[in-house]
Short mmCIF file of C-alpha atoms in Angstrom, two decimals:
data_model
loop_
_atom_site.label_atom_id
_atom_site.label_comp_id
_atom_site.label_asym_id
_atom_site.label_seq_id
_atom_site.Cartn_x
_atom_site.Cartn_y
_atom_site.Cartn_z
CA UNK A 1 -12.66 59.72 -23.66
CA UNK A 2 -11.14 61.19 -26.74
CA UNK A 3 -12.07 64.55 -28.21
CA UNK A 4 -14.27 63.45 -32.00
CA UNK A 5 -12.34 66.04 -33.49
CA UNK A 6 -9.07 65.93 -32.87
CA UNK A 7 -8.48 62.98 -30.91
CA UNK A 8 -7.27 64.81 -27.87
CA UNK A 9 -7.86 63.61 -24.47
CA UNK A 10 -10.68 65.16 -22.37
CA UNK A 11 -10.19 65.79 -19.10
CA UNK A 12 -12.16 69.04 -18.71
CA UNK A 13 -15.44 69.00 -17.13
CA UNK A 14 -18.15 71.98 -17.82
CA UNK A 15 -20.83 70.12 -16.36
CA UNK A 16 -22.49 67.26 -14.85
CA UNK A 17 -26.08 66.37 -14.86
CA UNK A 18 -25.26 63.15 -13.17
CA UNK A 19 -27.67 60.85 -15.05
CA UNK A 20 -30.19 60.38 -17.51
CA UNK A 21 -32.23 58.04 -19.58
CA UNK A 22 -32.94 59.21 -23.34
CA UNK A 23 -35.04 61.93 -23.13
CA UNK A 24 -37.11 61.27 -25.89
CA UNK A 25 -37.77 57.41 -24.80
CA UNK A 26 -41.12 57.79 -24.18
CA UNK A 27 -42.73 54.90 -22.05
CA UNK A 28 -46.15 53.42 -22.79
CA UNK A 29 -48.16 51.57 -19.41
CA UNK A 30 -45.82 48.76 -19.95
CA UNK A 31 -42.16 50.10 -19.44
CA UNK A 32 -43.48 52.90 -16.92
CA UNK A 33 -43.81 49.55 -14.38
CA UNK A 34 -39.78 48.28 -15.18
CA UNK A 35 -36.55 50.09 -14.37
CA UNK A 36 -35.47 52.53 -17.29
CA UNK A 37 -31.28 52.23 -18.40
CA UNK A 38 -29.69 55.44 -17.18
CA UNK A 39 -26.78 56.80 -18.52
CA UNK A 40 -24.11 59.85 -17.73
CA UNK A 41 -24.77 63.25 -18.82
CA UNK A 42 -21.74 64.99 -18.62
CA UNK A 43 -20.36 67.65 -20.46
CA UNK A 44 -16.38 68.15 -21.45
CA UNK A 45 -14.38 70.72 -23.33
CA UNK A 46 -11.08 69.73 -25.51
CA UNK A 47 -8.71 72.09 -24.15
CA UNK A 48 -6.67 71.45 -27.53
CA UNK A 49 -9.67 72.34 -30.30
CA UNK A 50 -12.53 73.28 -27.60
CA UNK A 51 -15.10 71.48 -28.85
CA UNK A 52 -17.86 70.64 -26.42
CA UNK A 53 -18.75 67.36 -25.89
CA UNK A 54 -21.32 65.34 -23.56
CA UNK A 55 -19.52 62.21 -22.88
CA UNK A 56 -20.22 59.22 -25.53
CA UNK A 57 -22.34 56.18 -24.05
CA UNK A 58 -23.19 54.29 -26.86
CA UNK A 59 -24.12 55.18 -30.76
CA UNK A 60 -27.13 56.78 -32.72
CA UNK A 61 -28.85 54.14 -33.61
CA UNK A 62 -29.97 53.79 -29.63
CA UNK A 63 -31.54 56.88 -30.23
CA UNK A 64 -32.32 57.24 -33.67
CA UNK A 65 -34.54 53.92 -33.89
CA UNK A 66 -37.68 53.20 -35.86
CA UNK A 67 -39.97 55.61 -33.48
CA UNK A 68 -38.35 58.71 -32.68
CA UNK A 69 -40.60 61.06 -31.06
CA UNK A 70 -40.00 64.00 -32.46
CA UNK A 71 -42.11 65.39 -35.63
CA UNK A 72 -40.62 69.07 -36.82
CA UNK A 73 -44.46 69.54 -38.49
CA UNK A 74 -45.97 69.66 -35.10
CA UNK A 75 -44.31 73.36 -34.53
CA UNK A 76 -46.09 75.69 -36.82
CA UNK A 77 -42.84 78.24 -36.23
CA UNK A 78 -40.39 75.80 -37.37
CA UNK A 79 -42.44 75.20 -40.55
CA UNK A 80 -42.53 78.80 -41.12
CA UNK A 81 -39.00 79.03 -40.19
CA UNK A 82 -38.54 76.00 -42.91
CA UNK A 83 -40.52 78.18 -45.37
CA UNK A 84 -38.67 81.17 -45.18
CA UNK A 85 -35.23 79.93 -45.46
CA UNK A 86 -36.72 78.15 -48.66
CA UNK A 87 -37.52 81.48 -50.16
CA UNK A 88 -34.45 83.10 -48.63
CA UNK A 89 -31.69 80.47 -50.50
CA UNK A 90 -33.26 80.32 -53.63
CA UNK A 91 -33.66 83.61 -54.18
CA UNK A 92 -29.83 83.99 -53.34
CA UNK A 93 -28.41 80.86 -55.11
CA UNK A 94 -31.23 80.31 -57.98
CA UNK A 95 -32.03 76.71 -57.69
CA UNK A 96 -34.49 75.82 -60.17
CA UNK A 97 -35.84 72.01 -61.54
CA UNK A 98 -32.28 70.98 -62.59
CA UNK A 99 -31.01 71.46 -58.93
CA UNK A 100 -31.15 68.94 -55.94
CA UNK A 101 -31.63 69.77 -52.96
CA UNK A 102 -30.65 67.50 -50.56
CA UNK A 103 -31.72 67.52 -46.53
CA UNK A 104 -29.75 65.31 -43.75
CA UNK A 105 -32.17 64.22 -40.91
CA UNK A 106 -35.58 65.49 -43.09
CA UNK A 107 -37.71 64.42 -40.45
CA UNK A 108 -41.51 63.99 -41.48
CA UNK A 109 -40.70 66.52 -44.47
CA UNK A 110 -41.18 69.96 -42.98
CA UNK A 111 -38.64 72.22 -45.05
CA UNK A 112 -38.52 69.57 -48.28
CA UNK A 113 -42.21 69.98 -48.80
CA UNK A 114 -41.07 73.80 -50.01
CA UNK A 115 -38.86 72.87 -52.53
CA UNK A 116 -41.08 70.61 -53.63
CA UNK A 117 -43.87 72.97 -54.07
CA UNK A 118 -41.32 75.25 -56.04
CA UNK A 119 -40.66 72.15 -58.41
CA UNK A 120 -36.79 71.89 -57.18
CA UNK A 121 -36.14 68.06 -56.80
CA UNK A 122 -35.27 66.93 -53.80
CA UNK A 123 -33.59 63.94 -51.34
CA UNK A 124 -34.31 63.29 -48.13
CA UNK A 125 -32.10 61.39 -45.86
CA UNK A 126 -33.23 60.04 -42.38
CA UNK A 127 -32.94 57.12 -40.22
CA UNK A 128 -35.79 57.13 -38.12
CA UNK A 129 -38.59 54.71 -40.24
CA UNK A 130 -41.47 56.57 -38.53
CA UNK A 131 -40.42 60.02 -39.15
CA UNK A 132 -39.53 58.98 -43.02
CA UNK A 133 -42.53 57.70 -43.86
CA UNK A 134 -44.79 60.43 -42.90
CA UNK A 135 -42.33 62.91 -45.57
CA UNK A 136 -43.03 59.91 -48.17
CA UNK A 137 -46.82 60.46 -47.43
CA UNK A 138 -45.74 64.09 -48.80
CA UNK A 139 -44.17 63.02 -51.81
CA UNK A 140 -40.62 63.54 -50.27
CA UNK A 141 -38.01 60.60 -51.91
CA UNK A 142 -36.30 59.36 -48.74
CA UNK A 143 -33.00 57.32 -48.02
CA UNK A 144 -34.03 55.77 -44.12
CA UNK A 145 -30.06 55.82 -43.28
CA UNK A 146 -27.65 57.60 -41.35
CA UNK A 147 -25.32 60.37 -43.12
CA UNK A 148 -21.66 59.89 -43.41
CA UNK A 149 -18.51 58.87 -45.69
CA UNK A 150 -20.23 55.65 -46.63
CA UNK A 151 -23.33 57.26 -47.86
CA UNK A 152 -22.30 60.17 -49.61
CA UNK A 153 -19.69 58.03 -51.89
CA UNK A 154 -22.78 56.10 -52.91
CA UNK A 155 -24.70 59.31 -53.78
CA UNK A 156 -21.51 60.79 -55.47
CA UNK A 157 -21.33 56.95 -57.67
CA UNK A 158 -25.07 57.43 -58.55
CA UNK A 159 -24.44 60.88 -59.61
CA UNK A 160 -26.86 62.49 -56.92
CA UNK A 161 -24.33 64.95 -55.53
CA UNK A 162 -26.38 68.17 -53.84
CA UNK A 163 -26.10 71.62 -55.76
CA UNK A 164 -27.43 72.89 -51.91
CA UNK A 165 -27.06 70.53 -48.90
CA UNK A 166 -29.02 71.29 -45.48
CA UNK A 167 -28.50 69.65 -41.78
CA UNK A 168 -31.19 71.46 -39.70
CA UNK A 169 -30.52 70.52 -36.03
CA UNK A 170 -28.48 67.74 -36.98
CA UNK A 171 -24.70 67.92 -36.71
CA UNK A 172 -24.97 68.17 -32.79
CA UNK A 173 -26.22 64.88 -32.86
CA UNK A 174 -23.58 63.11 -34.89
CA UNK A 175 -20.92 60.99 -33.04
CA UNK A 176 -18.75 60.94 -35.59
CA UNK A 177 -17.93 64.17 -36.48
CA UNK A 178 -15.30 64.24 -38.92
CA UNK A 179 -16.88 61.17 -40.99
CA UNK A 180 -19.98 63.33 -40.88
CA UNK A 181 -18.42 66.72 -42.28
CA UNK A 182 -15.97 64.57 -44.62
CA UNK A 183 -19.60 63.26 -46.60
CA UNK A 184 -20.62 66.99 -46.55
CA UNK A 185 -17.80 67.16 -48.69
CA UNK A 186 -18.13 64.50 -50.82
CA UNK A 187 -21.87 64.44 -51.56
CA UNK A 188 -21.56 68.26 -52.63
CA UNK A 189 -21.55 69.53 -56.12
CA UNK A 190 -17.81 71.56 -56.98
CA UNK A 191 -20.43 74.61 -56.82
CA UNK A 192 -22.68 73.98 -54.24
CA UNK A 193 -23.50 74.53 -50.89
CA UNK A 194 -23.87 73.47 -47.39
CA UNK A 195 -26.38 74.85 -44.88
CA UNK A 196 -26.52 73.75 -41.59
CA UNK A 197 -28.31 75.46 -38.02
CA UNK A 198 -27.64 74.62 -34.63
CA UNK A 199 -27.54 75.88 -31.46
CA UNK A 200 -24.56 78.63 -30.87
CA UNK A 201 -22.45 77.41 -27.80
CA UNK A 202 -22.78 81.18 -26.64
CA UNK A 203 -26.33 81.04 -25.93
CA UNK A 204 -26.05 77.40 -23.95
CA UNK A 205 -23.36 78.93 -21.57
CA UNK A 206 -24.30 82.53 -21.28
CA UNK A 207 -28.10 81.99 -21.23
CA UNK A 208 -27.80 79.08 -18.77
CA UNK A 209 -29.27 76.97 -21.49
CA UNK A 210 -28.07 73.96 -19.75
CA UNK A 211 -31.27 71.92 -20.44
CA UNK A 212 -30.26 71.05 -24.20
CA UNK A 213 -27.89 69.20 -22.86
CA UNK A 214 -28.95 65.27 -23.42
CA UNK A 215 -27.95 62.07 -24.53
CA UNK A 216 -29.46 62.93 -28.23
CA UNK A 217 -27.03 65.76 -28.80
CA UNK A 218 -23.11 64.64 -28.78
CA UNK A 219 -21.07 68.04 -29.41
CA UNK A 220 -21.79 71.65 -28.83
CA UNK A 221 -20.66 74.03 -31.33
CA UNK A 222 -19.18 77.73 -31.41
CA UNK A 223 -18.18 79.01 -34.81
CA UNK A 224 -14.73 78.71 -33.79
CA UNK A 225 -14.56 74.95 -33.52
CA UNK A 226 -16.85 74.72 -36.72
CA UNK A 227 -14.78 76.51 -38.56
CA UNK A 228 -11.51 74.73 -37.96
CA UNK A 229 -13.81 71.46 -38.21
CA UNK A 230 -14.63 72.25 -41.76
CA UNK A 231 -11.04 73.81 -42.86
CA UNK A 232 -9.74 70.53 -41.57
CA UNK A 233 -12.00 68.31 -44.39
CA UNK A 234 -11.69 71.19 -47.30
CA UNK A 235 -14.61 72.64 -46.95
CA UNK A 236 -14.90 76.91 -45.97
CA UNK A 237 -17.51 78.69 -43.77
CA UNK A 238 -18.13 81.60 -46.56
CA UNK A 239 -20.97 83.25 -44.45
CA UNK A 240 -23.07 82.90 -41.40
CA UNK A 241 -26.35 84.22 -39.65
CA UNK A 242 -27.37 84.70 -36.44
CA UNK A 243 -31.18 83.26 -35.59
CA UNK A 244 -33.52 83.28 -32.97
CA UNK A 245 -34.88 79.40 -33.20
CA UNK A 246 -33.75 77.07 -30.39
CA UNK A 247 -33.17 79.79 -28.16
CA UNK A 248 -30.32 81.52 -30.86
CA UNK A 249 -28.71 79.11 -33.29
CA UNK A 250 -25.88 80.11 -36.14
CA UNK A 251 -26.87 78.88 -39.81
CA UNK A 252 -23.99 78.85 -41.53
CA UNK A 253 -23.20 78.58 -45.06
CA UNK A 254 -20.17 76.70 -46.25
CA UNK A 255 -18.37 75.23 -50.00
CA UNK A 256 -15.76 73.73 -50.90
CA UNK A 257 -12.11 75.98 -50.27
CA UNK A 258 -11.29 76.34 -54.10
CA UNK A 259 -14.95 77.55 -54.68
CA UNK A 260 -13.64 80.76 -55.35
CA UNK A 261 -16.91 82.30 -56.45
CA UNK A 262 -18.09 82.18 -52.69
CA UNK A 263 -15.22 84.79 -50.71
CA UNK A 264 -15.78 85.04 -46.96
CA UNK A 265 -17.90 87.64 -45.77
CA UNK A 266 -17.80 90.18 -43.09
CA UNK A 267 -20.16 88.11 -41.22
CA UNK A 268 -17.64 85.36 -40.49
CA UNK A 269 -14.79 87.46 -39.39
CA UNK A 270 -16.94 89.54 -37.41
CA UNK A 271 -18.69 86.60 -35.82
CA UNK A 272 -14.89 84.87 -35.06
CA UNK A 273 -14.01 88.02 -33.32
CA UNK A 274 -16.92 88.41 -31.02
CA UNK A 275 -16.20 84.82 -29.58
CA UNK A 276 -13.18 85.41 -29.30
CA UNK A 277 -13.60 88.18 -27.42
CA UNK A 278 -16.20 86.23 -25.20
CA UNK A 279 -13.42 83.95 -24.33
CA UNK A 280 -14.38 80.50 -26.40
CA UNK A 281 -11.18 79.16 -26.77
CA UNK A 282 -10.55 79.29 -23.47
CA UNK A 283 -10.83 77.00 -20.77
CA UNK A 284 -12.91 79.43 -17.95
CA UNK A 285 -15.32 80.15 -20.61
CA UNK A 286 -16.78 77.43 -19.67
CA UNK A 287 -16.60 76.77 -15.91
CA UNK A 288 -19.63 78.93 -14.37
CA UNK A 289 -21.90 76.60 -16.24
CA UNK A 290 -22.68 74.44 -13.35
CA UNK A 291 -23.36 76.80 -10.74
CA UNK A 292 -25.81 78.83 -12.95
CA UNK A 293 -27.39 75.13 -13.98
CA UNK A 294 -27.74 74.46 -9.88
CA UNK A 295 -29.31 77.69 -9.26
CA UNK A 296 -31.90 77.15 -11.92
CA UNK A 297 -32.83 73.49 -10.44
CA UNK A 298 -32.90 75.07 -7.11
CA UNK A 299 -35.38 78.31 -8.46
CA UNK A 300 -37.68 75.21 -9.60
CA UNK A 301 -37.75 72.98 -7.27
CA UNK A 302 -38.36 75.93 -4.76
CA UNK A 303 -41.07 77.19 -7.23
CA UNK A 304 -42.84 73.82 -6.81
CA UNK A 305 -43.10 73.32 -3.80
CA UNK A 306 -44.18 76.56 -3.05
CA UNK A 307 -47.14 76.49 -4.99
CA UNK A 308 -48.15 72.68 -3.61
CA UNK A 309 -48.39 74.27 -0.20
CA UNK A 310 -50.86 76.99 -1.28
CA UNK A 311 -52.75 74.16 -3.15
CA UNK A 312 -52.34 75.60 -6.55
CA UNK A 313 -52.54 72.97 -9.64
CA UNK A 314 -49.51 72.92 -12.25
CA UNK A 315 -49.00 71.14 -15.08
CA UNK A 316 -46.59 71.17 -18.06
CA UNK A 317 -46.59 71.86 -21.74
CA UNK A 318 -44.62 70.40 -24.60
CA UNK A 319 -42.63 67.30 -23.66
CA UNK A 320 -39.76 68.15 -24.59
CA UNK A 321 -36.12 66.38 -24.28
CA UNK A 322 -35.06 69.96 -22.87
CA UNK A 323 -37.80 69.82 -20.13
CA UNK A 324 -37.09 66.55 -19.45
CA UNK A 325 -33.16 67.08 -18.38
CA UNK A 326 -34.78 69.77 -16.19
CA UNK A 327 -37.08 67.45 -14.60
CA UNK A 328 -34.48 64.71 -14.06
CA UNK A 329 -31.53 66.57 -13.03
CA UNK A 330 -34.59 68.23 -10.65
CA UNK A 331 -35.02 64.69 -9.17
CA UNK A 332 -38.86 65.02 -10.08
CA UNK A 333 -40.80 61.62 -9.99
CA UNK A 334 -44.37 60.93 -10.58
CA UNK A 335 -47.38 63.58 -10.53
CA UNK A 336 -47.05 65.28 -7.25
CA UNK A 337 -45.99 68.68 -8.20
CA UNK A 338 -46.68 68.61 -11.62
CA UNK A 339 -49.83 66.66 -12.90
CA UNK A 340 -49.53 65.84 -16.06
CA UNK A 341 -47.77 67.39 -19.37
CA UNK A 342 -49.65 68.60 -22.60
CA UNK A 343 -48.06 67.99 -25.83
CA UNK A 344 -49.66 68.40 -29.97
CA UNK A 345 -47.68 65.43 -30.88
CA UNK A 346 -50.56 62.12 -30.72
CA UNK A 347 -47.36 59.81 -30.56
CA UNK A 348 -46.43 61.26 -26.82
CA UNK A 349 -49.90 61.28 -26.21
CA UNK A 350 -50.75 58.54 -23.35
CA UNK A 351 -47.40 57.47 -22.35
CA UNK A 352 -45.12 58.83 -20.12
CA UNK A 353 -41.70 61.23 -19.60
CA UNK A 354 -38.60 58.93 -19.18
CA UNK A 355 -37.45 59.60 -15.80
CA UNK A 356 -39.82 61.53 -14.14
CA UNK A 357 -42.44 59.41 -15.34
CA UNK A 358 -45.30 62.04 -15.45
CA UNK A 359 -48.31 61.39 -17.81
CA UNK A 360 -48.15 62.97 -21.45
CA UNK A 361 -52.01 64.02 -22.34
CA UNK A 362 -54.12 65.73 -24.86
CA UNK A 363 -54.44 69.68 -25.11
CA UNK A 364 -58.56 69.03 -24.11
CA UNK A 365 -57.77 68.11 -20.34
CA UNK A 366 -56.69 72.11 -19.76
CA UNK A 367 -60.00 73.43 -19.72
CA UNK A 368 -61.13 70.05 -17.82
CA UNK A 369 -58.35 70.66 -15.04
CA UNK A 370 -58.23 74.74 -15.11
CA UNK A 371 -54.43 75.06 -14.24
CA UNK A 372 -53.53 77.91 -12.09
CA UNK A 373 -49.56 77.68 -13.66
CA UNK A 374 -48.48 75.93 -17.00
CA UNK A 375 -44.56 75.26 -16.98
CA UNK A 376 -43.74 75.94 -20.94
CA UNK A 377 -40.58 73.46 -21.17
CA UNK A 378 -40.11 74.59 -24.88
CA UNK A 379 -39.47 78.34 -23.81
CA UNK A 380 -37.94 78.79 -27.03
CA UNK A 381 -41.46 78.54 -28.66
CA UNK A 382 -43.38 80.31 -25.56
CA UNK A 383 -44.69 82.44 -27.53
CA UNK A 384 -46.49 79.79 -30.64
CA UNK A 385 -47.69 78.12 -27.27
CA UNK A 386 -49.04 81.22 -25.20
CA UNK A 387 -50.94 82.19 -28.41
CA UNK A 388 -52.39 78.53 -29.27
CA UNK A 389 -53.30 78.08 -25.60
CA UNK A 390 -54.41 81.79 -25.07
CA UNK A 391 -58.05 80.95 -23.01
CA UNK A 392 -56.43 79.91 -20.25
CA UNK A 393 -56.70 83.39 -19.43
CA UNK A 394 -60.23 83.02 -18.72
CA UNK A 395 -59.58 81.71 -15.73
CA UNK A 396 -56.42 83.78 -14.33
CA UNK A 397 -53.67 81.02 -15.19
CA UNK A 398 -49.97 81.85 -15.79
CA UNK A 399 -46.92 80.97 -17.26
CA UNK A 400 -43.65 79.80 -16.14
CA UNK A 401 -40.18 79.45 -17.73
CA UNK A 402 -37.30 78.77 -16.02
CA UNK A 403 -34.08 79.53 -18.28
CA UNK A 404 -32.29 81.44 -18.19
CA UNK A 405 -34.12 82.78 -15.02
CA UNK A 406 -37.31 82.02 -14.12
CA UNK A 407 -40.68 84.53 -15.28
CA UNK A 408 -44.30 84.26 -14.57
CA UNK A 409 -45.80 85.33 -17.36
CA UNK A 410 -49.62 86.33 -17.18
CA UNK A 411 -51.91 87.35 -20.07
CA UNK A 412 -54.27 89.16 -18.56
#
């Protein structure tokens, strides 16, 4: 396998979570009776560039496909996350009614819907049909395509190039990587800018976070690697922020390198220096990964079958790809330890986890099954869940999360 960047060979492995099916191929009563495709899930570092990869098995559109299974809407923190940086970037930048804004992977229309209600045109683009059509139900004008080269020199011909450009969540999940950052560049205006948030590489290997690793995300990204991704295709990372969704992301902001209205800021260099300091571009960064991964399985598994012997009753909330590498690199099958998961989303809803194959049900069957410990596999929304599900306190139940160390967490 070659590095997506810069074409190096990888021969480095950080980890291996043997293997997988798609975590978010959910399986109705008809596939949960036939064998599911499994695939590797293993993760390797360029020593050349050090970008993090989890090794390529086949393209996006496996993934991708008319029903993905994941609605941003269904988080009320992520909307309000959405909402915020609306407020926060025009403020800064000014965008008004002769602006477009322009959003790669929109999803059902969580963050356009705010430029929209600020009268600020806007574009989505996203290639999952089911997803698309609930932002067009919002008024959101949606392209249901992937982002790259191909695409951008057809908005660029049509004279639809973006005065601000976002990727929430999205360039982690794009195979090819330099196609994907070149159509940054050539769908943005000489002005504009690019925003884009995903997970920092920092907080995957020093928080253990080693269950958002999965088939749906292709590269893990430090600042570092960004940074020399983006200098590579002409483009400059002119500031950056540190946030707290998906368990501490980076949003950075980027334009074109002879935008010289946009100088770097402190932020940047101080940001560089820091990782460097933590050792990023360097190969042992990386290698404790699997041991603290193996100690987390083993904290779970020992967890579960603890509480089966006493005869306690656990179940799950939020099916979520992240709780479902836990569960599979776990080896969990079927309902024995855990009866059945909870999730808002009605498309999850009666079917089941790939792998583990444990039912997905309605919020109603809590108080029907009094739990006495609800696993929260979204622990970086623990708290939006512990506060929506707050009465199970009535009845003495807890919470568990188990990265970066497992905590009981009781209400009282």
């Amino acid at each position: 396998m070659k590095c997506r960047f810069c074409n190096t060979d990888l021969i480095h492995t950080v980890i291996d979570l043997q293997s997988s099916p798609l975590a978010n191929d959910f399986l109705d009563n008809q596939k949960v009776r036939h064998a599911e495709i499994h695939y590797p899930l293993r993760v390797l570092v360029c020593h050349n560039c050090y970008l993090v990869h989890s090794e390529q098995y086949n393209g996006s559109a496996d993934i991708f496909n008319n029903e993905y299974a994941y609605y941003s809407s269904f988080s009320s923190s992520w909307v309000e996350h959405a909402r915020l940086y609306t407020e926060m970037i025009v403020e800064r930048f000014g965008y008004d009614s002769k602006s477009l804004v322009i959003e790669i992977a929109s999803n059902d229309g969580y963050l356009l819907q705010h430029f929209v209600n600020k009268n600020i045109p806007v574009l989505g683009i996203e290639p999952s049909q089911n997803v698309a059509t609930e932002a067009t139900l919002k008024g959101i004008p949606t392209m249901i395509q992937f982002f790259g080269t191909e695409l951008a020199h057809n908005l660029a011909k049509k004279r639809k190039k973006g005065n601000l450009i976002i990727g929430n969540n999205v360039i982690a999940h794009v195979p090819e990587i330099n196609d994907f950052v070149e159509g940054l560049r050539i769908a943005l205006q000489k002005s504009g800018v690019i925003t884009l948030e995903f997970p920092h590489l920092m907080k995957l290997v020093e928080e253990s976070q080693f269950d958002t690793i999965y088939h749906e995300h292709f590269s893990y990204f430090s600042l570092y690697t960004l940074n020399n991704i983006f200098s590579a295709h002409a483009l400059k990372i002119f500031d950056v922020q540190e946030v707290s969704t998906h368990g501490g992301s980076l949003r950075i902001f980027a334009a074109h390198q002879k935008d010289l209205s946009k100088p770097i800021s402190n932020n940047v260099i101080n940001l560089l220096n820091k990782e460097e300091e933590a050792g990023v571009n360097t190969l042992k960064y990386y290698f404790h990964l699997q041991e603290k991964a193996d100690k987390i399985r083993m904290d779970f598994l020992e967890f579960l079958i603890e509480q089966k012997k006493l005869g306690k009753k656990v179940i799950g909330y939020g099916a979520a790809a992240k709780g479902n590498t836990l569960l599979i690199y776990s080896g969990i099958k079927g309902s024995h330890f855990i009866e059945f998961v909870v999730d808002k989303c009605d498309f999850k809803q009666n079917k089941y986890l790939p792998g583990s194959h444990i039912p997905v049900v309605h919020e109603e069957r809590i108080k029907a099954f009094k739990p006495d410990f609800i696993i929260i596999f979204p622990w970086n929304i623990k708290n939006e869940i512990m506060t929506q599900i707050d009465y199970v306190k009535d009845w003495g139940c807890q919470f568990v999360t188990f990265i970066p160390e497992k905590q009981l967490i009781s209400l009282g």
